Amino acid sequence: MAKDEMTREFKLVGTRALRPDGLDKVTGRARYGADFALPGMLWGAVVRSPHAHARIVGIDAAKALALDGVKAVVTRADFPAGLTGSDWDIQENVMAGEVALYDGHAVAAVAATSALIAQEAARLIEVSYDLLPHVTDVDAAMRPDAPAIRPGSADHTVPDGMSPNVVSYIEYGRGDLDAGFAEADIVREQTYKSEATHQGYIEPQACVGQLGADGKGEMWVTTQGQWYVRRDCANVLGLDVAQLRVTPSEIGGGFGGKTTVFMEPLALALSRKAGGKPVKLVMSRAEVLRATGPTASASMDVKIGMKKDGTMTAGRVEFRMQGGAFPGSPVPDALKCAFAPYKLPAVLHIGYDVLANRPKAAAYRAPGAPMAAFAVESLVDEMARELGLDPLELRQKNAVEEGDQSSYGPKFRKIGLKEVLAAARAHPNLAAPLGPNQGRGIATGYWSNYNGDTAVSMAVAEDGTVQVSVGTPDIGGSRASIGLMVAEYLGIPYESVRVNVVETGALAINEPTHGSRATFANGKAAVAACDQAIKEMCRRAAADWGIDAEAVEWIDGAAQPAGPNAGKFPPMSLAEIAGRMSDSGGPIAGHFEGIPRGVGASFGTHVVDVEVDPETGRTTILRYLVVQDAGRAIQPAYVEGQYQGGAAQGIGWALNEGYVYGADGRLQNATFLDYRIPVASDLPMIDTVIVEVPNPGHPFGVRGVGETGIAPPLPAVANAVAAATGVRLRELPMSPPKVLEAIRGRRDG
Amino acid sequence: MRYHTPQTFEDAARIAAGAAGVTRFLAGGTDVLVQMRSGLVLPDDMIDLKHIPGVRDIARTADGGWRIGVAVSGAELGEHAALKADWPGVVEAMELIGSTQVQGRATLTGNLCNGSPAADSVPGLVAAGAMVTVTGPSGSRDVAVETIPAGPGKTALAPGELISAITLPPRGAHGGDAYLRFIPRTEMDIAVVGCAVNLVLDGDQIASARVALGAVAPTVILVPEAAAAITGTALDAAALEALAGAASAAARPISDKRGTADFRTEVAGVLARRVAEIAYARAKGHAK
Ligand SMILES: Cc1cc2nc3c(=O)[nH]c(=O)nc-3n(C[C@H](O)[C@H](O)[C@H](O)COP(=O)(O)OP(=O)(O)OC[C@H]3O[C@@H](n4cnc5c(N)ncnc54)[C@H](O)[C@@H]3O)c2cc1C
C-alpha cells in the first residue's frame, strides 16, 4: 500500500490548513503550564546551591517553618533511597543528596500559601556547605588530576588510566583508516570547540502537583511527554506508575528540554508532605538556565583525507562532551551524525562522555548533531578552500544515496541528500553578488529521525465527525498535520476532525514529542487506527446491504460495493453510518499501540551570506537559505516553520549564545540579557526550500523535519565568516571579541 | 514595603531622608521592578515620583535650552520633534533603551540614577553638557550630569537627595550630537561600549567638542583628550585617527561576560570615529 500512496494525488495533505489550536493561541486563551490553578493550592519555591561543587553539611529550615503560611519543607531525606542507574541520576538531579554538583542544584524546597511567602521561606532556609574543587570545562575535566565529581561512576567501556570524570568511552568504525589516509593527496586535522547552549524555550517549566497519603497523584504540567513525567516522577518518589495521572498543558516550546523532569517531582513531594494540598511550582528564567538541561559543550578533533579532486578517502573523529554532573552527553548521536552525509571507505569514531560541574544536559534538537556538523563541515570547507574546489560540488561528489553504507553502520534506505544539494545549487541565493567583508558559507546536516512508543486512538462521533487522541503535546503544529492525514485517509473534511492531546489515563504509553517523531509516528499510527474503523464501517454497510463485508470498500469517505459483482448500492457515507451506529452494533473506533517502523532520515543543506564588520568583529546575517528533505510536507507552513526555527537557533549557537562560567564555577549569564538568543531584528527572512523525496516507510511519505535544521547553521555560519574575513574560527560562539581578535591576529601576523 | 506618592520633590526628599532601610525612587520602574522581581533589591520604602506635578513635561527654558521632567519616557522624548531636532544624539540614545514596552516607561533620570556604567542615555547627556537639579531636605542645586555617577550602581547623591529635573543647554547654531553603542545583537542588549560626541562648527572646523564614553570604566566618562584631538580640525583622516587613539587610551575597561578589556578598548576608538562623523554631518545640516 505504501508504494501506491507515494504517487497518489492528495486533497488535503500538502495544503496550508489553519492550525486548530491557532485561535486559542493568538487570543491568549490557550492554557500553558503556569496558567493552571486549583482551590487551596500552595506555592512552591526551591533553594538552590550557589556553589559549583560543595558538600552539604547541614540544612536548617527552622526559620522557614516558623514563618506564617509555610506548610512544608522537603529535602532529599523525603525521597526514597536505593535507586540505581538513570533513576538515581534523575533523583539526584531533582534534589541533591550529599553533594551539590553544580551552581543551581536544588537542595531543598518549600511550599507556602503564597508565592511571596514561599520565596521568603526559601531565603530563610540555611544551608551550610563545605566547598569542593570544581571543573566546568570538558578538556579540563578530562585531565587525570581533575577534581573527581563522582568517583566510580565510569562504566565498563572506559579504559584504565583515564580521568575519573570520563564515564563512558565509545570506539567504532570500518575500513582501513591508514590506507585511506595514505591514498589521500592531503590529510588535515583540526580541533574545534563549542560551548553549551540552552533550548531557550519561551515558557519556563511550570506544574501543579497533588499527591495524597494513599500514593495516588495528579499533575498538570508543561511537557513534551506526559508519560515520561509520570514514569520519572513515580520512580523518583517511589510511587506506582499507574497511580499518577499526568495532564499536559499547551506548551511554549521545549526543543528536547521538556522530555524529562527537573522540579516536577518536588511539587508532588511538597504536596504529599503538606497533607495532599496541590502545589504549584513555576521556574524563573534564571532557574531555567541554571538548573534545567542545556546541551553539552564539546571539544572535537577531526581528521580527513582527501584527493585533489575532492574525493574523501578516510575520516576520523574524536569527540569529548560534557553533559553536566551526570552521564548522558549526546556524544553517541554526535558520532553517528559526524560523517553521515559522506561516502567514506574508511572511518573511525571515538567518543568520551565526561562529567563536569554543570547542570544535567537534556536533549536539544538533534542532540549532538550540531556540534558534529560544526567540526566536520568546518574541516571539509577548509579543505575545499585549500584545494580550490567548490564546496557544494565537493559535497555532491561525496554525497551518500540509497544503498550506500552509512558511516555509522547500516545501509541507507531511500534518502534525499543528492536532491537537496541539487535544489540548493539551483537557488537564486547562490548567485547573489557579495560585497566587501561579505562571505558565503555552505554546510550539510543529518538527523536519523525516530519512531518510539506510540499509542493513538480515533473514534467516530454521532454526526460523522471524528476525534483522534494522541499522546504527543503539540509544539509545532502536529494537531494540524495529524488532522490532515486522518481527514485525507478517511475522506472527510479537515474541519470534521478534532485532534486531542490527552492525559496519561487515556492511552497506553507514548514517548514524548521528540526525535522529530510526532507527525511520522502518529500519522502512521492514526492510519492503522482508521483502518480498524474503516473495516468496521464497511462491515456495518455490508450488513445493511446484506452482502459480504469483503465485498465493501472505502472510497471518498463512504462505504461502497467493491465492483459490479458486489451488488448495486449507493455509497453509504461515514456520517450515515455514524448516525446509525448505536443501532447497528455500537461505538465505532480504532486504535494503534506499537512502534511504527520505517523511519526515514532527513538531510539538509544551508547556505548563508554574512557580513563581518572588520573593525568590531560583529557578524550580520544577510541572507539565509534552508534546503531540506521533508519526505512529504503534510502542512508546508509548519515544515517551513521548523526549518526557520532550526536555523534561528543554530545561528544563535554559532554567533552569541553560550554558557559563561566564572572562575568560581558559577553561571554568569543566567538571564536573556546575557544569554544572547537572536532577537527578531537580528535575522533576515529565512528562505526555505522543501525537498520531497517520500519516505517509503510511511503512508504519506513523512520523514520528520524538526531537528535536522539545527545542525548545518553552526558550520555554515563559521564557513561564511571564514570566507568574509579570511580567518577561521574553530571555537563557538563566534562572538565579536573572538572574531575581532582573530582578524587582528591576521592583520598583525 | 511602604509605598509613597509625594506631591512635591521637597516631600519626596523628606520621606527619603527619614527612611531607615532600603529606599528606591520610582520613575519608570524598568530597573527597580526588575531588580525587585529577581530578589536583587527589596526596598523598605518606595517613593513614586509620578504624582508630582510637571514630572512628565518637556519645556523650553528661557535661554533656549530644554528642561525635561524626571518621569518623561523615552517614547515621549522620541515624539518631541523640536527637542529631537536640537539634540538628536541624546534622544537616539534614550530611544535605544529596551523594547517598545520599556520605552513607554523608562526615563533619562532613572537611567542616570540606576548607576550603570553602560547606561545608554548618559554619555549623550554628558556630551551635551546637561545639568541636573538635585533637591534635598535643605533645598536645590544644579550640578553637571557627569558628577552624578559614582561607580557601578552608585550615585553621588546623598541620602535624602533626588533629581528633580534634567536641563539641556541651548543647542545654538552649527552644532550636532550623536550616540552609538556596540552590542552583539541589534536590540534588547546592553552596551559593551557606548560613545557620544557633541560638537559645534565654525565653518568646516570644529570649534568645540565633548566626547563621552560608556561601559569602559566604572562610570560614564568625559574624555577631554578625545575632544582635543578633533577640535580645530575639519575631522580629516588624521583627526579621526587621533580621536580613536585618545578614546581607546581613555578607556579603562574590565573583561567580563560581555566583552574583553582589549575588545572594549579597541571598539571605543572605532565608535568614537563613527559617532564623530555622524555628529559632524548633523552639525553641517546633513541629515544622518
Ligand atoms: C527589557 C529591558 C531592556 C533594557 N534595555 C536597556 C538599554 O538598552 N540600555 C540601558 O541603558 N538600559 C536598559 N534597561 C534599563 C532601564 O530600562 C533604564 O535604565 C531606564 O532608563 C531606567 O529608567 P526608569 O525610569 O525605569 O528607572 P526606575 O527603575 O524607576 O529607577 C531606576 C533607579 O533610579 C533611581 N531614581 C529614579 N528616579 C530618580 C530620581 N528622580 N532621583 C534619584 N534617583 C532616582 C531609582 O531609585 C532606581 O534606583 C532595560 C531594562 C529592561 C527591563
Short mmCIF file of C-alpha atoms and ligand atoms in Angstrom, two decimals, chain A residues 673, chain B residues 9 23-35 47 49-50 70-72 93-94 96-99 102 105-116 118-122 153 155 157 161-165 179 181 183 187-191, ligand 1:
data_model
loop_
_atom_site.label_atom_id
_atom_site.label_comp_id
_atom_site.label_asym_id
_atom_site.label_seq_id
_atom_site.Cartn_x
_atom_site.Cartn_y
_atom_site.Cartn_z
CA LEU A 673 20.08 39.80 28.61
CA PHE B 9 10.12 66.98 45.36
CA THR B 23 14.87 53.26 49.67
CA ARG B 24 14.11 53.48 45.97
CA PHE B 25 12.55 56.22 43.90
CA LEU B 26 10.10 55.02 41.30
CA ALA B 27 10.27 56.72 37.91
CA GLY B 28 9.53 54.27 35.08
CA GLY B 29 10.37 51.31 37.27
CA THR B 30 12.09 49.44 34.45
CA ASP B 31 15.17 48.96 36.59
CA VAL B 32 13.60 48.93 40.05
CA LEU B 33 10.79 46.49 39.34
CA VAL B 34 13.10 44.10 37.52
CA GLN B 35 15.52 44.19 40.46
CA ILE B 47 8.80 56.67 46.63
CA LEU B 49 7.66 60.42 41.76
CA LYS B 50 4.97 60.33 39.11
CA VAL B 70 12.01 63.13 35.68
CA ALA B 71 9.15 60.92 34.53
CA VAL B 72 9.31 61.74 30.81
CA ALA B 93 20.44 57.18 22.86
CA MET B 94 17.33 57.16 25.03
CA LEU B 96 17.81 52.63 22.13
CA ILE B 97 16.76 51.56 25.60
CA GLY B 98 14.72 48.37 25.73
CA SER B 99 11.65 47.49 23.75
CA VAL B 102 10.07 49.60 28.07
CA ARG B 105 8.13 53.85 30.88
CA ALA B 106 11.90 54.23 31.01
CA THR B 107 13.29 57.68 31.84
CA LEU B 108 16.56 59.58 31.45
CA THR B 109 16.69 60.18 35.20
CA GLY B 110 16.17 56.53 36.05
CA ASN B 111 18.83 55.53 33.57
CA LEU B 112 21.25 58.00 35.17
CA CYS B 113 20.43 57.13 38.78
CA ASN B 114 20.46 53.36 38.31
CA GLY B 115 24.19 53.98 38.05
CA SER B 116 25.07 51.51 35.34
CA ALA B 118 26.68 51.04 30.45
CA ALA B 119 23.61 53.28 30.75
CA ASP B 120 22.85 54.30 27.19
CA SER B 121 21.46 57.78 27.67
CA VAL B 122 24.20 59.03 29.98
CA GLY B 153 25.12 51.02 40.93
CA THR B 155 25.48 57.85 42.55
CA LEU B 157 23.51 61.78 45.62
CA GLU B 161 18.59 63.74 47.78
CA LEU B 162 16.95 63.19 44.44
CA ILE B 163 16.96 64.64 40.96
CA SER B 164 14.07 66.96 40.17
CA ALA B 165 14.88 67.85 36.54
CA TYR B 179 25.43 58.38 20.07
CA ARG B 181 26.68 51.75 21.17
CA ILE B 183 26.07 45.35 21.07
CA GLU B 187 18.41 45.47 20.08
CA MET B 188 17.40 44.40 23.59
CA ASP B 189 21.00 44.27 24.70
CA ILE B 190 23.38 46.12 26.97
CA ALA B 191 26.13 48.36 25.63
C1 LIG C 1 13.89 44.81 28.83
C2 LIG C 1 14.79 45.92 29.28
C3 LIG C 1 15.70 46.45 28.41
C4 LIG C 1 16.53 47.48 28.80
N1 LIG C 1 17.44 47.96 27.89
C5 LIG C 1 18.27 48.96 28.27
C6 LIG C 1 19.20 49.50 27.34
O1 LIG C 1 19.26 49.11 26.19
N2 LIG C 1 20.05 50.46 27.78
C7 LIG C 1 20.01 50.95 29.05
O2 LIG C 1 20.79 51.81 29.38
N3 LIG C 1 19.13 50.45 29.94
C8 LIG C 1 18.26 49.48 29.60
N4 LIG C 1 17.36 48.99 30.50
C9 LIG C 1 17.36 49.51 31.88
C10 LIG C 1 16.32 50.60 32.16
O3 LIG C 1 15.22 50.49 31.32
C11 LIG C 1 16.89 52.00 32.02
O4 LIG C 1 17.99 52.15 32.88
C12 LIG C 1 15.83 53.07 32.29
O5 LIG C 1 16.23 54.28 31.75
C13 LIG C 1 15.54 53.26 33.76
O6 LIG C 1 14.56 54.26 33.91
P1 LIG C 1 13.30 54.10 34.86
O7 LIG C 1 12.58 55.36 34.81
O8 LIG C 1 12.53 52.91 34.51
O9 LIG C 1 14.03 53.90 36.27
P2 LIG C 1 13.49 53.29 37.62
O10 LIG C 1 13.54 51.82 37.56
O11 LIG C 1 12.24 53.90 38.01
O12 LIG C 1 14.64 53.80 38.57
C14 LIG C 1 15.98 53.42 38.39
C15 LIG C 1 16.85 53.90 39.54
O13 LIG C 1 16.90 55.30 39.57
C16 LIG C 1 16.51 55.80 40.83
N5 LIG C 1 15.77 57.02 40.56
C17 LIG C 1 14.69 57.16 39.76
N6 LIG C 1 14.31 58.44 39.71
C18 LIG C 1 15.14 59.12 40.49
C19 LIG C 1 15.26 60.49 40.82
N7 LIG C 1 14.44 61.42 40.34
N8 LIG C 1 16.26 60.86 41.67
C20 LIG C 1 17.12 59.94 42.16
N9 LIG C 1 17.05 58.64 41.87
C21 LIG C 1 16.08 58.23 41.04
C22 LIG C 1 15.69 54.70 41.47
O14 LIG C 1 15.78 54.77 42.89
C23 LIG C 1 16.37 53.49 40.92
O15 LIG C 1 17.48 53.14 41.68
C24 LIG C 1 16.48 47.98 30.12
C25 LIG C 1 15.55 47.45 31.01
C26 LIG C 1 14.70 46.43 30.60
C27 LIG C 1 13.70 45.88 31.56
#
